[in-house]
């Protein structure tokens, strides 16, 4: 997993003026009021997904495409949804340049998921919502994991849900975190 972090050239995913700071372990602005996560946060979330070469992964919040690039190197297919069209377009261009053709990107509200490509082995939400979006559970296969930051601007926790074989959901708190807002039908309203 650390290999995939090492191979993703983070400097390409931030604005040119910030490129020399791209390898500091801190979030950086990517435009439109959004940020690229800490590399350590990307590592934690990626590990929490428990994916392998055969996994199909849904990402909500493409942003710069950095986390998508890390996931692309570790699993079979990444389906990523971004609500801000210019961010999705820039991520698409970069991922193509890097040869990550196993990443599909859609512009829209990721809180409703990507029904046509479900079920997923794992779902990662890279923006913080008030509660886990219900449609994302419905799009997980049995045994699947949903990793999502929950909370408001003051305090957030990274949470992992696991769908058990008999349809129950297990919840684990993985730690404190800080993300931009998840805005959508099953997120915040603005
Ligand atoms: N994974 C990204 C992190 C970007 S920040 C990276 O590696 O760069 C989170 C992103 O989630 C932002 O780009 C924001 O626009 C997006 N977002 C917020 N709410 C969303 C929603 N409902 N659907 C899709 N994207 C959303």
mmCIF file of C-alpha atoms and ligand atoms in Angstrom:
data_model
loop_
_atom_site.group_PDB
_atom_site.id
_atom_site.type_symbol
_atom_site.label_atom_id
_atom_site.label_comp_id
_atom_site.label_asym_id
_atom_site.label_seq_id
_atom_site.Cartn_x
_atom_site.Cartn_y
_atom_site.Cartn_z
ATOM 1 C CA UNK A 1 0.000 0.000 0.000
ATOM 2 C CA UNK A 2 2.831 2.402 0.826
ATOM 3 C CA UNK A 3 4.263 1.546 -2.593
ATOM 4 C CA UNK A 4 1.117 2.912 -4.238
ATOM 5 C CA UNK A 5 1.429 6.125 -2.204
ATOM 6 C CA UNK A 6 5.068 6.396 -3.261
ATOM 7 C CA UNK A 7 4.235 5.913 -6.937
ATOM 8 C CA UNK A 8 1.503 8.587 -7.119
ATOM 9 C CA UNK A 9 3.256 11.870 -8.016
ATOM 10 C CA UNK A 10 1.430 14.175 -5.559
ATOM 11 C CA UNK A 11 3.027 17.339 -6.977
ATOM 12 C CA UNK A 12 1.035 16.922 -10.200
ATOM 13 C CA UNK A 13 -2.244 17.054 -8.267
ATOM 14 C CA UNK A 14 -1.716 20.488 -6.660
ATOM 15 C CA UNK A 15 -1.436 23.967 -8.214
ATOM 16 C CA UNK A 16 1.921 24.703 -9.834
ATOM 17 C CA UNK A 17 2.704 27.412 -7.270
ATOM 18 C CA UNK A 18 2.428 24.819 -4.475
ATOM 19 C CA UNK A 19 4.325 21.996 -6.140
ATOM 20 C CA UNK A 20 7.421 22.315 -3.989
ATOM 21 C CA UNK A 21 5.238 21.760 -0.913
ATOM 22 C CA UNK A 22 3.489 18.712 -2.353
ATOM 23 C CA UNK A 23 5.459 16.205 -0.275
ATOM 24 C CA UNK A 24 4.856 17.882 3.080
ATOM 25 C CA UNK A 25 2.383 15.882 5.146
ATOM 26 C CA UNK A 26 -0.384 18.481 5.090
ATOM 27 C CA UNK A 27 -3.542 19.237 3.131
ATOM 28 C CA UNK A 28 -3.149 21.685 0.210
ATOM 29 C CA UNK A 29 -5.709 23.739 -1.749
ATOM 30 C CA UNK A 30 -6.779 22.384 -5.153
ATOM 31 C CA UNK A 31 -9.142 25.255 -6.087
ATOM 32 C CA UNK A 32 -12.917 25.752 -5.734
ATOM 33 C CA UNK A 33 -12.521 25.842 -1.940
ATOM 34 C CA UNK A 34 -11.455 22.169 -1.822
ATOM 35 C CA UNK A 35 -8.268 20.492 -0.585
ATOM 36 C CA UNK A 36 -6.145 17.439 -1.343
ATOM 37 C CA UNK A 37 -5.866 15.322 1.827
ATOM 38 C CA UNK A 38 -2.715 14.688 3.902
ATOM 39 C CA UNK A 39 -0.751 11.769 2.419
ATOM 40 C CA UNK A 40 -1.064 10.105 5.836
ATOM 41 C CA UNK A 41 -4.858 10.475 5.684
ATOM 42 C CA UNK A 42 -4.937 8.977 2.191
ATOM 43 C CA UNK A 43 -2.805 6.087 3.501
ATOM 44 C CA UNK A 44 -5.096 5.525 6.506
ATOM 45 C CA UNK A 45 -8.261 5.581 4.395
ATOM 46 C CA UNK A 46 -6.781 3.340 1.719
ATOM 47 C CA UNK A 47 -5.687 0.786 4.304
ATOM 48 C CA UNK A 48 -9.077 0.915 6.022
ATOM 49 C CA UNK A 49 -10.760 -0.153 2.764
ATOM 50 C CA UNK A 50 -9.017 -3.590 2.867
ATOM 51 C CA UNK A 51 -8.851 -3.791 -0.929
ATOM 52 C CA UNK A 52 -6.898 -6.110 -3.209
ATOM 53 C CA UNK A 53 -6.212 -6.458 -6.956
ATOM 54 C CA UNK A 54 -9.737 -7.759 -7.595
ATOM 55 C CA UNK A 55 -11.661 -5.010 -5.759
ATOM 56 C CA UNK A 56 -14.171 -2.612 -7.279
ATOM 57 C CA UNK A 57 -14.080 0.644 -5.335
ATOM 58 C CA UNK A 58 -16.414 3.647 -5.279
ATOM 59 C CA UNK A 59 -14.899 7.001 -4.287
ATOM 60 C CA UNK A 60 -17.138 9.955 -3.414
ATOM 61 C CA UNK A 61 -15.199 13.206 -3.913
ATOM 62 C CA UNK A 62 -12.628 12.872 -6.730
ATOM 63 C CA UNK A 63 -11.134 16.295 -5.948
ATOM 64 C CA UNK A 64 -7.644 16.385 -7.435
ATOM 65 C CA UNK A 65 -7.695 12.684 -8.326
ATOM 66 C CA UNK A 66 -4.799 11.931 -5.978
ATOM 67 C CA UNK A 67 -6.617 9.340 -3.878
ATOM 68 C CA UNK A 68 -8.048 7.850 -7.104
ATOM 69 C CA UNK A 69 -4.500 7.431 -8.441
ATOM 70 C CA UNK A 70 -3.407 5.644 -5.264
ATOM 71 C CA UNK A 71 -6.456 3.342 -5.395
ATOM 72 C CA UNK A 72 -5.980 2.698 -9.133
ATOM 73 C CA UNK A 73 -2.637 1.083 -8.434
ATOM 74 C CA UNK A 74 -4.094 -1.290 -5.835
ATOM 75 C CA UNK A 75 -7.460 -2.502 -7.102
ATOM 76 C CA UNK A 76 -9.265 -3.570 -10.289
ATOM 77 C CA UNK A 77 -11.604 -0.624 -10.868
ATOM 78 C CA UNK A 78 -12.194 2.765 -9.292
ATOM 79 C CA UNK A 79 -15.500 4.602 -9.817
ATOM 80 C CA UNK A 80 -15.177 8.176 -8.612
ATOM 81 C CA UNK A 81 -17.828 10.898 -8.365
ATOM 82 C CA UNK A 82 -17.130 14.639 -8.044
ATOM 83 C CA UNK A 83 -19.764 17.388 -7.782
ATOM 84 C CA UNK A 84 -17.544 20.200 -9.127
ATOM 85 C CA UNK A 85 -17.161 19.683 -12.891
ATOM 86 C CA UNK A 86 -13.832 21.523 -13.443
ATOM 87 C CA UNK A 87 -12.185 19.436 -10.690
ATOM 88 C CA UNK A 88 -13.473 16.230 -12.296
ATOM 89 C CA UNK A 89 -12.146 17.366 -15.696
ATOM 90 C CA UNK A 90 -8.695 18.161 -14.327
ATOM 91 C CA UNK A 91 -8.530 14.852 -12.460
ATOM 92 C CA UNK A 92 -9.554 12.971 -15.624
ATOM 93 C CA UNK A 93 -6.773 14.624 -17.617
ATOM 94 C CA UNK A 94 -4.144 13.828 -15.000
ATOM 95 C CA UNK A 95 -5.231 10.224 -14.491
ATOM 96 C CA UNK A 96 -5.124 9.698 -18.273
ATOM 97 C CA UNK A 97 -1.620 11.190 -18.415
ATOM 98 C CA UNK A 98 -0.550 8.753 -15.712
ATOM 99 C CA UNK A 99 -2.183 5.838 -17.526
ATOM 100 C CA UNK A 100 -4.788 5.081 -14.856
ATOM 101 C CA UNK A 101 -7.413 3.868 -17.307
ATOM 102 C CA UNK A 102 -9.143 1.788 -14.627
ATOM 103 C CA UNK A 103 -10.599 4.949 -13.047
ATOM 104 C CA UNK A 104 -14.067 6.056 -14.222
ATOM 105 C CA UNK A 105 -15.146 9.566 -13.212
ATOM 106 C CA UNK A 106 -18.656 10.988 -13.127
ATOM 107 C CA UNK A 107 -19.821 14.524 -12.302
ATOM 108 C CA UNK A 108 -22.710 14.500 -9.834
ATOM 109 C CA UNK A 109 -23.863 13.952 -6.284
ATOM 110 C CA UNK A 110 -21.902 11.006 -4.912
ATOM 111 C CA UNK A 111 -24.109 10.653 -1.841
ATOM 112 C CA UNK A 112 -26.569 8.761 -4.040
ATOM 113 C CA UNK A 113 -23.769 6.460 -5.209
ATOM 114 C CA UNK A 114 -23.295 4.919 -8.680
ATOM 115 C CA UNK A 115 -26.059 2.352 -8.969
ATOM 116 C CA UNK A 116 -25.187 1.109 -12.459
ATOM 117 C CA UNK A 117 -21.751 -0.065 -11.285
ATOM 118 C CA UNK A 118 -22.830 -1.501 -7.907
ATOM 119 C CA UNK A 119 -22.170 -3.612 -5.925
ATOM 120 C CA UNK A 120 -18.787 -2.390 -4.667
ATOM 121 C CA UNK A 121 -16.280 -4.155 -2.432
ATOM 122 C CA UNK A 122 -15.443 -0.868 -0.764
ATOM 123 C CA UNK A 123 -16.683 2.725 -0.734
ATOM 124 C CA UNK A 124 -14.598 5.693 0.405
ATOM 125 C CA UNK A 125 -16.058 9.136 1.014
ATOM 126 C CA UNK A 126 -13.430 11.887 1.012
ATOM 127 C CA UNK A 127 -15.622 14.686 2.406
ATOM 128 C CA UNK A 128 -17.314 14.813 5.824
ATOM 129 C CA UNK A 129 -21.063 14.360 6.168
ATOM 130 C CA UNK A 130 -23.589 14.461 9.013
ATOM 131 C CA UNK A 131 -24.296 10.704 8.703
ATOM 132 C CA UNK A 132 -23.313 7.859 6.348
ATOM 133 C CA UNK A 133 -25.317 8.247 3.102
ATOM 134 C CA UNK A 134 -27.903 5.431 3.079
ATOM 135 C CA UNK A 135 -27.625 4.598 -0.660
ATOM 136 C CA UNK A 136 -23.959 3.732 -0.213
ATOM 137 C CA UNK A 137 -24.830 0.809 2.095
ATOM 138 C CA UNK A 138 -27.277 -0.464 -0.494
ATOM 139 C CA UNK A 139 -24.466 -0.482 -3.085
ATOM 140 C CA UNK A 140 -22.011 -2.515 -0.964
ATOM 141 C CA UNK A 141 -21.690 -6.257 -1.426
ATOM 142 C CA UNK A 142 -21.936 -8.528 1.644
ATOM 143 C CA UNK A 143 -18.670 -8.138 3.548
ATOM 144 C CA UNK A 144 -18.069 -4.725 1.939
ATOM 145 C CA UNK A 145 -16.576 -1.709 3.740
ATOM 146 C CA UNK A 146 -17.695 1.928 3.775
ATOM 147 C CA UNK A 147 -15.104 4.405 5.088
ATOM 148 C CA UNK A 148 -16.496 7.869 5.730
ATOM 149 C CA UNK A 149 -15.579 10.932 7.808
ATOM 150 C CA UNK A 150 -18.551 12.080 9.907
ATOM 151 C CA UNK A 151 -19.079 15.322 11.796
ATOM 152 C CA UNK A 152 -19.255 19.075 11.374
ATOM 153 C CA UNK A 153 -16.650 21.800 10.839
ATOM 154 C CA UNK A 154 -15.608 21.609 14.515
ATOM 155 C CA UNK A 155 -14.998 17.905 14.970
ATOM 156 C CA UNK A 156 -14.984 14.834 12.765
ATOM 157 C CA UNK A 157 -14.233 11.146 13.129
ATOM 158 C CA UNK A 158 -13.239 8.676 10.437
ATOM 159 C CA UNK A 159 -15.639 5.725 10.635
ATOM 160 C CA UNK A 160 -15.559 2.282 8.988
ATOM 161 C CA UNK A 161 -18.795 0.381 8.443
ATOM 162 C CA UNK A 162 -18.756 -3.272 7.449
ATOM 163 C CA UNK A 163 -21.755 -5.023 5.964
ATOM 164 C CA UNK A 164 -21.952 -8.507 7.468
ATOM 165 C CA UNK A 165 -23.219 -11.557 5.563
ATOM 166 C CA UNK A 166 -26.598 -11.427 7.314
ATOM 167 C CA UNK A 167 -27.187 -7.768 6.456
ATOM 168 C CA UNK A 168 -26.065 -6.253 9.766
ATOM 169 C CA UNK A 169 -23.730 -3.275 9.838
ATOM 170 C CA UNK A 170 -20.682 -3.105 12.138
ATOM 171 C CA UNK A 171 -19.250 0.305 13.014
ATOM 172 C CA UNK A 172 -15.669 1.142 14.022
ATOM 173 C CA UNK A 173 -14.277 4.597 14.845
ATOM 174 C CA UNK A 174 -10.810 4.881 13.287
ATOM 175 C CA UNK A 175 -9.811 8.297 14.669
ATOM 176 C CA UNK A 176 -10.138 12.066 14.428
ATOM 177 C CA UNK A 177 -9.877 13.732 11.057
ATOM 178 C CA UNK A 178 -10.577 16.940 9.161
ATOM 179 C CA UNK A 179 -12.223 17.066 5.742
ATOM 180 C CA UNK A 180 -14.153 19.520 3.598
ATOM 181 C CA UNK A 181 -17.951 19.232 3.652
ATOM 182 C CA UNK A 182 -19.909 16.519 1.894
ATOM 183 C CA UNK A 183 -22.613 18.486 0.083
ATOM 184 C CA UNK A 184 -25.530 16.591 -1.414
ATOM 185 C CA UNK A 185 -28.861 14.891 -0.969
ATOM 186 C CA UNK A 186 -27.565 12.592 1.817
ATOM 187 C CA UNK A 187 -24.928 15.062 3.024
ATOM 188 C CA UNK A 188 -25.097 18.697 4.099
ATOM 189 C CA UNK A 189 -27.467 20.908 2.119
ATOM 190 C CA UNK A 190 -24.778 23.523 1.391
HETATM 191 N N1 LIG B 1 -9.949 12.469 -2.727
HETATM 192 C C1 LIG B 1 -9.657 13.855 -2.995
HETATM 193 C C2 LIG B 1 -10.063 14.738 -1.845
HETATM 194 C C3 LIG B 1 -10.743 15.971 -2.347
HETATM 195 S S1 LIG B 1 -11.619 16.936 -1.153
HETATM 196 C C4 LIG B 1 -8.188 14.042 -3.374
HETATM 197 O O1 LIG B 1 -7.402 13.108 -3.237
HETATM 198 O O2 LIG B 1 -7.828 15.131 -3.832
HETATM 199 C C5 LIG B 1 -13.263 16.284 -1.278
HETATM 200 C C6 LIG B 1 -13.985 16.477 -2.584
HETATM 201 O O3 LIG B 1 -15.332 16.021 -2.373
HETATM 202 C C7 LIG B 1 -14.101 17.899 -3.083
HETATM 203 O O4 LIG B 1 -13.553 17.995 -4.368
HETATM 204 C C8 LIG B 1 -15.615 18.170 -3.120
HETATM 205 O O5 LIG B 1 -16.035 18.967 -4.198
HETATM 206 C C9 LIG B 1 -16.174 16.757 -3.235
HETATM 207 N N2 LIG B 1 -17.561 16.563 -2.814
HETATM 208 C C10 LIG B 1 -18.209 17.091 -1.751
HETATM 209 N N3 LIG B 1 -19.485 16.645 -1.699
HETATM 210 C C11 LIG B 1 -19.638 15.783 -2.771
HETATM 211 C C12 LIG B 1 -20.724 14.984 -3.271
HETATM 212 N N4 LIG B 1 -21.928 14.956 -2.691
HETATM 213 N N5 LIG B 1 -20.518 14.234 -4.374
HETATM 214 C C13 LIG B 1 -19.307 14.250 -5.001
HETATM 215 N N6 LIG B 1 -18.251 14.981 -4.576
HETATM 216 C C14 LIG B 1 -18.414 15.735 -3.477
#
